[in-house]
């Protein structure tokens, strides 16, 4: 007795820490570790629970001294009658001694030690203290230790207000938790509860009418938490507890940002749109950085690898976000003119997907149609180190190379990092940091609360507004048109060499979502482009996710590009955004077979191919273009009036007579496809 721990020491849980994870609406989505609920003092334990336990487990609990001779004698008699042990004859005090100090081996040596410890417990503690320890520590199945954990697991509420029927179910579990668990065999659990009620009536704990009115069959069991895609989120969020709190023993309640409705919508969007054989990932951030949905793959059970937070893949043209951010910060404007022409940088010659060039165009047009030559020229102008610094500034945590080809997204990134970058643009240039844990409580006390930091400004608000202007154009009439959802959207597609990766990232109504699709082995997927399956999955998720939110207009109204440069099927959904150019680790092009025969953009005549030993020369720029004046004449717009966006008419930096040698003389002449 003198060597036994104190009552307070015995109250501590020796079997590990219990963690329950809640969604944003309070729903328990995951329970981890041995499940210990709140410790209920004797006075807070419902009388029906105390009576049910004593009646079915040890009806002479109040009179024996730790070991019940009558119970032992009955157990021995049954052993001789049936030829095997069916009743242990252990008292509540003996069961407590076994739970705390021993194990469940059915040996007489253990039973002897159990009896000695039971005597010591009875000498040191009162009956009420022993019953309190027992009810808060005994195992009830399903990982639940103690009546509060069992009540929460099976009925969805604490044990301080159990009904008679619920108490009968829980009390009946102790004999064989795995056999009588309501979640494993509801019929067996209800049958065992009926036995408990009969025993309570026999011992006088309840009356016959009370037993008859206890509707065991009408009990509603708490649904089991879903263990599929939400585990991608919890696997990412829970390890962060090590840096947020110091508590390692008390049961924890972790409250998170996850929106279960959005999570289901994200699951459906990825599964419905990912090509056969491909995986998909999605991250959705609210305006403060709250992770509302996270999908790391099609099915968590078959693959726990989280492609949203762990996988690193090339982002393709979605990386042009950082190129244009650097250019806008350096002083460029969306209306600025730049010449789309063949360019070679340190031996690297990028090509546009259309394999032709369009002469003098605006930055808005170049971004809308994801022109690679323009991105390369901008990167060279502002400096590739500057672009890399911009990417790191906006939260890219993976290494960023500074080869010229980096402007086309040859550095590998994570989905959550790219989504974070787009969210920071949506936040008007203020840094957005993804987080999943809002607060943590232990025994009802809050030990951690997340605070959103809005103090870190990445770029000036006007730069973010101009970038949003460009991103709107890409969705309204460029490569991301499949992402339209009937409200203002800003976003960008991304496709890598040979369609190995497809991306779409964008924001609307306060939610920023990033979608990636591809194979884990990085093999090509026919038809996978950023503007196809990823953009469609993005729209399939965002349309219901934003349905109950007010429509929010951006600071800059959408402005369409000057003219359409590519056929609809290519510019909207078609070819990879950064062409079929493969590059080596140094950023130099890799020959991939004979290139297609170039043709003149206007006449369709074949351009002679250069000799094999000569460097490839890109097709010459077209000799005539449709310019802004021609469009104004066609639609009858007066150039003297302000544009719908409130801007002055575009003033080109390059004289028209240098970039256009022939004007359309009549509205009746042949026009390009519109």
XYZ file of C-alpha atoms in Angstrom:
674
model
C 0.000 0.000 0.000
C 2.824 2.404 0.820
C 4.374 1.844 -2.613
C 1.206 2.663 -4.575
C 1.139 6.000 -6.474
C -1.046 8.811 -5.225
C -4.579 9.281 -6.494
C -3.524 12.268 -8.629
C -0.690 10.240 -10.161
C -3.063 7.421 -11.051
C -5.331 9.883 -12.855
C -2.659 10.590 -15.491
C -2.908 8.562 -18.700
C -0.042 6.105 -19.188
C -1.089 4.829 -22.616
C -0.310 7.815 -24.852
C -1.867 11.092 -25.908
C -5.272 11.298 -27.514
C -5.812 13.820 -30.313
C -9.203 14.595 -31.833
C -9.264 16.712 -34.953
C -12.288 18.896 -35.749
C -13.331 20.418 -39.065
C -14.247 24.098 -39.276
C -17.853 23.303 -38.297
C -16.773 21.287 -35.236
C -17.287 17.828 -36.749
C -14.712 15.294 -35.546
C -12.869 14.112 -38.647
C -10.034 12.073 -37.115
C -9.268 10.594 -33.690
C -5.693 9.545 -33.131
C -3.903 7.683 -30.363
C -5.553 5.966 -27.400
C -8.810 7.812 -26.912
C -9.060 9.325 -23.429
C -11.939 11.689 -22.925
C -12.251 14.297 -20.242
C -11.696 13.078 -16.678
C -15.028 13.037 -14.856
C -14.910 13.331 -11.053
C -17.132 10.913 -9.161
C -19.832 13.517 -8.566
C -20.114 14.305 -12.297
C -20.493 10.694 -13.389
C -24.217 10.014 -13.974
C -25.742 7.733 -11.323
C -27.136 5.429 -14.009
C -23.587 4.865 -15.279
C -22.253 4.066 -11.800
C -25.168 1.758 -11.026
C -24.969 -0.035 -14.381
C -21.267 -0.737 -13.925
C -21.579 -1.993 -10.360
C -24.619 -4.138 -11.212
C -23.068 -5.962 -14.145
C -19.408 -6.087 -13.088
C -19.353 -6.327 -9.289
C -22.701 -6.221 -7.480
C -20.976 -6.676 -4.034
C -18.503 -3.842 -4.784
C -19.538 -1.817 -1.747
C -19.083 -4.730 0.718
C -15.909 -6.650 -0.227
C -12.309 -5.718 0.636
C -10.911 -5.895 -2.925
C -11.457 -9.591 -3.578
C -14.907 -11.196 -3.558
C -14.833 -14.801 -2.156
C -18.384 -15.434 -3.365
C -17.468 -14.403 -6.895
C -14.351 -16.577 -6.867
C -16.305 -19.594 -5.611
C -18.927 -19.137 -8.317
C -16.204 -18.892 -10.960
C -14.558 -22.121 -9.759
C -17.911 -23.973 -9.757
C -18.628 -22.915 -13.333
C -15.129 -24.061 -14.298
C -15.803 -27.593 -13.023
C -19.312 -27.698 -14.484
C -18.303 -26.600 -18.016
C -14.701 -27.760 -18.189
C -13.255 -24.316 -18.963
C -13.138 -20.830 -17.496
C -16.086 -18.636 -18.442
C -16.218 -16.290 -15.453
C -13.174 -14.630 -13.969
C -14.673 -13.587 -10.677
C -12.634 -10.360 -10.690
C -13.951 -7.401 -8.764
C -13.909 -3.821 -10.036
C -10.895 -3.225 -7.790
C -9.055 -6.196 -9.309
C -9.875 -5.020 -12.842
C -8.506 -1.583 -11.959
C -5.291 -3.148 -10.616
C -4.926 -5.154 -13.833
C -5.614 -2.116 -16.029
C -3.138 0.136 -14.244
C -0.365 -2.199 -13.112
C -0.582 -5.589 -14.882
C -1.717 -7.189 -18.156
C -4.474 -9.510 -19.358
C -2.557 -12.805 -19.253
C -4.810 -15.533 -17.829
C -2.332 -17.046 -15.371
C -2.665 -17.750 -11.651
C 0.517 -15.785 -10.947
C -1.070 -12.689 -12.415
C -4.297 -13.331 -10.525
C -2.355 -13.590 -7.261
C -0.557 -10.287 -7.857
C -3.855 -8.757 -8.923
C -5.433 -9.759 -5.603
C -2.550 -8.321 -3.549
C -2.798 -5.009 -5.444
C -6.586 -4.974 -4.992
C -6.168 -5.268 -1.213
C -3.677 -2.395 -1.273
C -5.989 -0.203 -3.387
C -8.891 -0.836 -1.010
C -6.739 0.083 2.012
C -5.408 3.284 0.408
C -8.441 4.663 -1.467
C -12.170 4.990 -0.829
C -14.771 3.066 -2.821
C -15.775 6.254 -4.620
C -12.169 6.945 -5.633
C -11.723 3.386 -6.898
C -14.909 3.578 -8.967
C -13.871 6.992 -10.332
C -10.488 5.592 -11.401
C -12.123 2.533 -12.929
C -14.768 4.374 -14.957
C -12.205 6.847 -16.304
C -9.571 4.242 -17.186
C -11.135 0.937 -18.229
C -11.065 0.000 -21.928
C -14.420 0.096 -23.741
C -13.303 -0.838 -27.242
C -12.681 1.131 -30.410
C -9.584 2.703 -28.872
C -11.698 4.384 -26.177
C -10.423 4.386 -22.594
C -12.886 5.679 -20.007
C -16.588 6.404 -20.184
C -16.212 9.907 -21.644
C -14.158 8.679 -24.606
C -16.614 5.800 -25.132
C -19.610 8.107 -24.961
C -18.098 10.522 -27.478
C -17.090 7.732 -29.827
C -20.371 5.823 -29.820
C -22.931 8.564 -29.103
C -21.223 11.802 -30.052
C -21.439 13.566 -26.683
C -19.731 13.595 -23.300
C -20.497 11.069 -20.566
C -21.714 13.661 -18.063
C -25.284 13.350 -19.390
C -25.713 9.720 -20.396
C -29.195 8.256 -20.617
C -30.072 4.925 -19.000
C -30.003 3.108 -22.351
C -26.644 4.638 -23.300
C -25.162 3.770 -19.904
C -26.350 0.169 -20.329
C -24.613 -0.097 -23.725
C -21.316 1.290 -22.384
C -21.398 -0.800 -19.199
C -21.955 -3.925 -21.281
C -18.783 -3.360 -23.322
C -16.281 -4.129 -20.558
C -16.802 -7.895 -20.676
C -15.819 -8.184 -24.375
C -15.188 -4.809 -26.047
C -14.466 -6.230 -29.497
C -17.568 -8.466 -29.482
C -20.067 -5.932 -28.163
C -18.829 -2.729 -29.825
C -21.805 -0.878 -31.358
C -19.744 0.075 -34.405
C -18.674 -3.551 -34.996
C -21.919 -5.367 -34.136
C -24.818 -3.125 -33.195
C -27.184 -6.061 -32.643
C -24.801 -7.742 -30.184
C -24.302 -4.438 -28.355
C -28.040 -3.929 -27.956
C -28.506 -7.486 -26.755
C -25.770 -7.081 -24.144
C -27.352 -3.778 -23.022
C -30.600 -5.678 -22.399
C -28.704 -8.033 -20.069
C -27.306 -5.033 -18.180
C -30.804 -3.587 -17.711
C -32.094 -6.901 -16.359
C -29.169 -7.066 -13.910
C -29.821 -3.498 -12.766
C -33.448 -4.406 -12.133
C -32.397 -7.512 -10.157
C -30.072 -5.473 -7.928
C -32.714 -2.811 -7.350
C -30.803 -0.066 -9.159
C -33.794 0.610 -11.424
C -37.469 -0.319 -11.407
C -39.193 -2.595 -13.879
C -40.878 0.400 -15.546
C -37.558 2.188 -15.940
C -36.048 -0.902 -17.532
C -39.020 -1.214 -19.883
C -38.838 2.462 -20.901
C -35.134 2.337 -21.727
C -35.295 2.201 -25.535
C -31.985 0.574 -26.409
C -33.012 -0.208 -29.990
C -33.818 3.459 -30.628
C -30.330 4.739 -29.814
C -28.603 6.686 -32.570
C -24.920 5.928 -32.920
C -22.456 8.655 -33.867
C -21.241 8.209 -37.465
C -17.681 7.058 -37.879
C -15.361 9.878 -39.037
C -14.435 9.634 -42.705
C -10.882 8.462 -43.124
C -10.290 9.082 -46.822
C -9.181 12.371 -48.350
C -9.351 14.334 -45.087
C -6.295 12.350 -44.012
C -4.223 14.210 -46.613
C -5.089 17.360 -44.701
C -4.554 15.949 -41.208
C -1.262 14.319 -42.226
C -0.071 17.799 -43.277
C -1.521 19.777 -40.362
C -0.947 17.616 -37.269
C 2.886 17.453 -37.415
C 2.811 21.234 -36.972
C 1.613 20.714 -33.386
C 5.211 19.970 -32.385
C 6.125 23.587 -33.119
C 2.906 25.166 -31.859
C 2.444 23.625 -28.399
C 4.436 21.872 -25.670
C 1.668 19.644 -24.277
C 2.516 15.959 -24.803
C 0.332 14.083 -22.309
C -3.086 15.719 -21.932
C -5.825 14.832 -24.459
C -5.969 17.445 -27.209
C -8.830 18.886 -29.212
C -7.483 20.347 -32.463
C -9.747 22.759 -34.357
C -8.928 23.198 -38.032
C -9.863 25.249 -41.088
C -11.078 22.326 -43.200
C -14.504 22.817 -44.781
C -16.035 19.344 -45.205
C -18.408 20.476 -47.946
C -15.574 21.985 -49.963
C -13.484 18.879 -49.303
C -16.171 16.675 -50.839
C -16.465 19.036 -53.794
C -12.699 18.955 -54.279
C -12.686 15.153 -54.174
C -15.451 14.973 -56.757
C -13.764 17.507 -59.042
C -10.431 15.655 -59.104
C -11.918 12.195 -59.550
C -14.306 13.320 -62.276
C -11.751 15.220 -64.360
C -8.357 13.549 -63.892
C -7.447 11.549 -67.029
C -7.242 7.745 -66.716
C -3.948 6.727 -65.160
C -3.279 10.243 -63.882
C -3.237 11.539 -60.340
C -4.548 14.896 -59.206
C -3.994 17.364 -56.387
C -5.933 20.412 -55.203
C -5.418 23.052 -52.544
C -8.014 25.733 -51.769
C -7.100 28.728 -49.597
C -9.436 31.306 -48.115
C -8.387 34.951 -48.114
C -6.556 34.666 -44.768
C -4.614 31.530 -45.753
C -7.111 29.049 -44.251
C -6.839 25.706 -46.038
C -10.462 24.921 -46.865
C -9.816 21.815 -48.964
C -6.807 19.642 -49.708
C -6.704 16.643 -52.022
C -3.371 14.856 -52.328
C -4.496 12.133 -54.718
C -7.485 10.250 -56.038
C -7.656 7.884 -53.067
C -5.897 8.059 -49.699
C -6.437 4.379 -48.947
C -4.491 3.283 -52.022
C -1.836 6.018 -51.782
C -1.028 8.187 -48.765
C 1.494 10.230 -50.790
C 0.319 13.842 -50.625
C 0.873 15.365 -54.059
C -0.441 18.720 -52.852
C 2.308 19.256 -50.280
C 5.076 16.716 -50.969
C 5.352 16.257 -54.740
C 7.568 18.640 -56.724
C 6.681 19.081 -60.403
C 7.421 21.584 -63.154
C 4.731 24.298 -63.262
C 4.993 25.149 -66.962
C 3.621 28.516 -67.984
C 1.931 29.094 -64.625
C 5.433 30.135 -63.511
C 5.072 33.161 -65.806
C 3.217 34.732 -62.893
C 6.610 35.603 -61.411
C 8.051 36.772 -64.733
C 5.248 39.265 -65.243
C 5.248 40.317 -61.579
C 8.926 41.191 -61.927
C 8.231 43.063 -65.168
C 5.316 45.019 -63.679
C 7.350 45.909 -60.615
C 10.125 47.121 -62.931
C 7.722 49.614 -64.504
C 5.963 47.771 -67.323
C 2.221 48.179 -67.787
C -0.291 45.715 -69.231
C -0.815 48.074 -72.211
C 2.888 48.352 -73.005
C 3.907 47.177 -76.458
C 6.484 44.478 -76.986
C 7.552 42.741 -80.192
C 6.847 39.015 -80.425
C 9.776 37.864 -82.530
C 12.335 35.040 -82.633
C 14.730 35.304 -79.711
C 17.891 33.449 -78.719
C 19.400 33.734 -75.238
C 22.685 31.966 -74.553
C 21.961 29.415 -77.232
C 18.371 28.838 -76.123
C 15.637 29.662 -78.655
C 12.104 29.303 -77.294
C 9.188 28.967 -79.679
C 5.529 29.822 -79.296
C 3.048 27.008 -79.449
C 1.719 28.307 -82.760
C 5.283 28.176 -84.173
C 4.879 31.724 -85.417
C 5.349 35.267 -84.168
C 2.903 38.131 -84.109
C 4.988 41.288 -84.170
C 4.114 44.206 -81.929
C 1.551 43.291 -79.287
C 0.657 44.364 -75.763
C 1.833 42.576 -72.635
C -1.789 41.731 -71.929
C -2.098 39.902 -75.245
C 1.206 38.103 -74.722
C 0.113 36.894 -71.281
C -3.392 35.924 -72.390
C -2.005 33.600 -75.056
C 1.037 32.554 -73.020
C 3.637 33.560 -75.618
C 6.981 32.051 -74.718
C 9.158 34.449 -76.696
C 7.748 37.434 -74.835
C 8.261 35.763 -71.460
C 11.866 35.052 -72.427
C 12.446 38.670 -73.469
C 10.932 39.973 -70.245
C 13.027 37.572 -68.186
C 16.173 38.680 -69.960
C 15.255 42.330 -69.493
C 14.512 42.233 -65.753
C 17.088 39.537 -65.036
C 16.546 35.848 -64.374
C 17.842 36.276 -60.832
C 15.138 38.886 -60.298
C 12.467 36.448 -61.467
C 13.854 33.774 -59.142
C 13.847 36.241 -56.250
C 10.238 37.133 -57.015
C 9.272 33.445 -56.894
C 10.995 32.992 -53.543
C 9.407 36.201 -52.276
C 5.962 34.785 -53.039
C 6.573 31.552 -51.151
C 8.286 29.099 -53.517
C 10.342 26.966 -51.126
C 11.966 24.631 -53.659
C 15.208 25.574 -55.498
C 14.691 27.930 -58.452
C 17.249 27.790 -61.256
C 18.281 30.933 -63.127
C 18.763 29.444 -66.600
C 16.897 31.368 -69.323
C 14.402 28.507 -69.685
C 13.257 29.077 -66.098
C 10.701 31.600 -67.396
C 8.771 28.650 -68.873
C 8.587 26.848 -65.537
C 11.470 24.373 -65.592
C 12.069 24.642 -61.826
C 10.079 22.138 -59.768
C 7.531 23.478 -57.295
C 4.831 22.278 -54.899
C 1.117 22.777 -55.467
C 0.602 24.421 -52.076
C 3.441 26.897 -52.742
C 2.078 27.927 -56.133
C -1.417 28.296 -54.676
C 0.033 30.467 -51.931
C 1.670 32.724 -54.534
C -1.586 33.268 -56.423
C -3.390 33.895 -53.121
C -0.893 36.645 -52.304
C -1.696 38.328 -55.622
C -5.403 38.049 -54.795
C -4.607 39.610 -51.408
C -3.373 42.760 -53.203
C 0.281 41.922 -52.729
C 0.106 41.027 -49.026
C 1.697 37.677 -48.123
C -0.699 34.812 -47.497
C 0.586 31.887 -45.439
C -1.406 28.640 -45.598
C -2.441 27.253 -42.230
C -4.737 24.484 -41.061
C -4.926 24.723 -37.251
C -6.980 27.530 -35.722
C -6.814 26.580 -32.034
C -5.900 23.742 -29.691
C -7.531 22.955 -26.345
C -6.472 20.623 -23.544
C -8.977 19.764 -20.783
C -11.165 22.649 -21.892
C -8.358 25.222 -21.759
C -7.178 26.922 -24.964
C -3.426 26.482 -25.259
C -2.968 27.802 -28.818
C -4.809 30.236 -31.081
C -3.683 31.100 -34.599
C -3.282 34.760 -35.510
C -3.227 35.821 -39.157
C -0.287 38.066 -40.014
C -1.222 40.702 -42.618
C 1.881 42.830 -42.199
C 4.168 41.344 -44.848
C 3.740 43.246 -48.134
C 5.346 41.491 -51.120
C 4.608 43.956 -53.922
C 2.850 47.291 -54.170
C -0.953 47.053 -54.446
C -0.899 48.532 -57.966
C 1.464 45.761 -59.120
C -0.892 43.104 -57.743
C -3.834 44.883 -59.409
C -2.048 44.931 -62.768
C -1.184 41.261 -62.382
C -4.827 40.510 -61.632
C -5.689 42.425 -64.798
C -3.500 40.053 -66.819
C -4.813 36.958 -65.043
C -8.406 37.966 -65.815
C -7.583 38.212 -69.498
C -6.100 34.715 -69.553
C -9.398 33.304 -68.272
C -11.762 35.452 -70.296
C -10.261 34.928 -73.711
C -6.944 33.134 -73.339
C -5.660 29.694 -72.427
C -7.792 29.433 -69.272
C -11.252 29.955 -70.713
C -12.453 26.562 -69.425
C -12.169 27.957 -65.879
C -15.012 30.449 -66.295
C -17.668 30.056 -63.574
C -20.032 32.955 -64.206
C -18.272 35.447 -61.902
C -14.954 37.323 -62.063
C -12.041 34.884 -62.207
C -8.307 35.497 -62.473
C -6.001 32.590 -63.219
C -3.301 30.949 -65.303
C -2.740 27.620 -66.987
C 0.468 25.631 -67.074
C 1.559 22.675 -69.189
C 4.978 21.034 -69.331
C 6.897 19.252 -72.060
C 4.993 16.437 -73.772
C 1.979 17.014 -71.503
C 3.540 15.482 -68.394
C 1.962 18.049 -66.065
C -1.167 20.143 -66.283
C -1.909 23.071 -63.955
C -4.540 25.658 -63.346
C -4.330 28.182 -60.546
C -6.661 31.066 -59.931
C -8.896 32.980 -57.557
C -12.430 34.282 -57.285
C -14.631 35.620 -54.470
C -11.940 35.282 -51.836
C -10.942 31.661 -52.591
C -7.678 30.763 -54.317
C -7.365 27.245 -55.697
C -4.514 25.388 -57.336
C -5.009 22.189 -59.347
C -2.321 19.856 -60.689
C -2.669 16.668 -62.707
C -0.113 14.199 -63.975
C 1.387 10.763 -63.482
C 3.597 9.901 -60.514
C 6.167 8.423 -62.921
C 6.120 11.645 -65.010
C 5.135 9.850 -68.209
C 3.297 11.908 -70.850
C -0.501 11.940 -70.831
C -2.155 12.431 -74.190
C -4.370 15.486 -74.261
C -3.383 16.794 -70.830
C -2.969 20.564 -70.938
C -3.512 23.205 -68.300
C -6.565 24.526 -70.128
C -8.295 21.143 -70.300
C -8.718 18.768 -67.340
C -7.091 20.974 -64.637
C -9.092 24.065 -65.639
C -12.295 22.029 -65.807
C -11.611 20.499 -62.371
C -10.913 23.980 -61.017
C -14.246 25.237 -62.334
C -16.079 22.122 -61.088
C -14.772 22.833 -57.590
C -14.974 26.624 -57.537
C -18.482 27.001 -58.907
C -20.184 25.311 -55.903
C -17.482 26.486 -53.475
C -18.235 30.151 -54.248
C -21.974 29.756 -54.817
C -22.950 31.167 -51.421
C -20.400 33.969 -51.492
C -21.100 37.446 -52.869
C -19.716 38.189 -56.307
C -16.586 40.289 -55.904
C -15.275 42.546 -58.651
C -11.527 42.991 -58.974
C -9.842 46.368 -58.655
C -9.224 46.357 -62.404
C -11.930 45.576 -64.893
C -11.171 42.886 -67.408
C -9.712 44.173 -70.666
C -9.644 41.865 -73.648
C -6.465 41.496 -75.705
C -6.049 43.486 -78.914
C -6.835 40.593 -81.204
C -7.010 36.870 -81.190
C -3.700 35.366 -82.203
C -4.553 31.675 -82.329
C -7.491 29.498 -83.396
C -10.009 28.878 -80.641
C -9.202 25.225 -80.178
C -5.554 26.031 -79.495
C -5.760 29.195 -77.459
C -8.570 27.943 -75.249
C -7.931 24.279 -74.698
C -5.330 23.024 -77.092
C -1.615 22.662 -77.003
C 0.876 22.900 -74.139
C 1.359 26.487 -73.041
C 5.143 26.359 -73.321
C 5.264 24.362 -76.519
C 7.036 21.072 -77.074
C 10.472 22.439 -76.219
C 12.470 20.106 -73.975
C 15.517 21.448 -72.175
C 18.509 19.921 -70.452
C 19.575 20.802 -66.862
C 21.450 23.812 -68.237
C 18.354 25.185 -69.909
C 19.475 24.434 -73.479
C 17.061 22.924 -75.997
C 17.093 19.175 -76.637
C 16.424 18.026 -80.195
C 13.245 15.909 -80.307
C 13.160 14.707 -83.880
C 12.589 16.687 -87.051
C 10.639 19.894 -86.382
C 7.524 20.592 -88.416
C 7.903 22.311 -91.763
C 7.435 26.052 -91.194
C 4.957 27.925 -93.352
C 4.285 31.578 -93.981
C 1.566 32.764 -91.578
C -0.312 34.736 -94.267
C 0.238 32.952 -97.582
C 0.613 29.393 -96.315
C 3.686 28.909 -98.530
C 6.374 26.551 -97.276
C 9.493 28.260 -95.985
C 12.647 26.387 -97.083
C 14.193 24.462 -94.187
C 17.774 25.493 -93.354
C 20.603 23.020 -93.883
C 21.085 20.401 -91.203
C 24.371 21.927 -90.107
C 22.891 25.384 -89.775
C 20.987 26.609 -86.703
C 17.241 26.454 -87.052
C 15.670 29.755 -88.034
C 12.173 30.475 -86.824
C 9.531 31.481 -89.407
C 9.612 35.113 -90.398
C 7.070 37.442 -88.812
C 3.880 37.918 -90.822
C 3.969 40.723 -93.350
C 0.572 42.113 -92.448
C -1.358 42.316 -89.229
C -4.750 43.287 -87.976
C -4.119 46.311 -85.774
C -6.252 48.281 -83.304
C -7.364 50.847 -85.903
C -8.747 48.065 -88.089
C -10.719 46.591 -85.152
C -12.058 50.045 -84.252
C -13.335 50.560 -87.810
C -15.001 47.141 -87.848
C -16.878 47.574 -84.571
C -17.551 51.281 -85.072
C -15.747 52.426 -81.952
C -14.650 56.046 -81.701
C -11.011 56.066 -80.561
C -11.515 59.553 -79.119
C -13.789 58.137 -76.387
C -12.302 56.533 -73.251
C -12.118 52.731 -73.311
C -14.559 50.753 -71.124
C -11.822 50.232 -68.546
C -11.337 53.983 -68.256
C -7.938 53.974 -69.932
C -6.672 56.147 -72.740
C -6.335 54.526 -76.182
C -3.252 52.327 -76.440
C -0.145 54.225 -77.521
C 2.337 51.843 -79.035
C 6.004 52.167 -78.236
C 6.914 50.850 -81.700
C 5.919 52.958 -84.735
C 3.322 51.254 -86.840
C 5.305 51.744 -90.023
C 8.048 49.521 -88.609
C 5.845 46.593 -87.679
C 3.169 46.633 -90.363
C 3.880 46.992 -94.070
C 0.396 46.642 -95.418
C -2.953 47.994 -94.119
C -6.353 46.535 -94.728
C -8.027 48.970 -97.112
C -11.610 47.827 -96.780
C -13.849 46.132 -94.261
C -14.771 43.722 -97.035
C -11.273 42.291 -97.357
C -10.435 38.859 -95.949
C -10.366 38.847 -92.145
C -8.746 36.374 -89.749
C -10.866 33.734 -88.030
C -12.642 35.227 -84.982
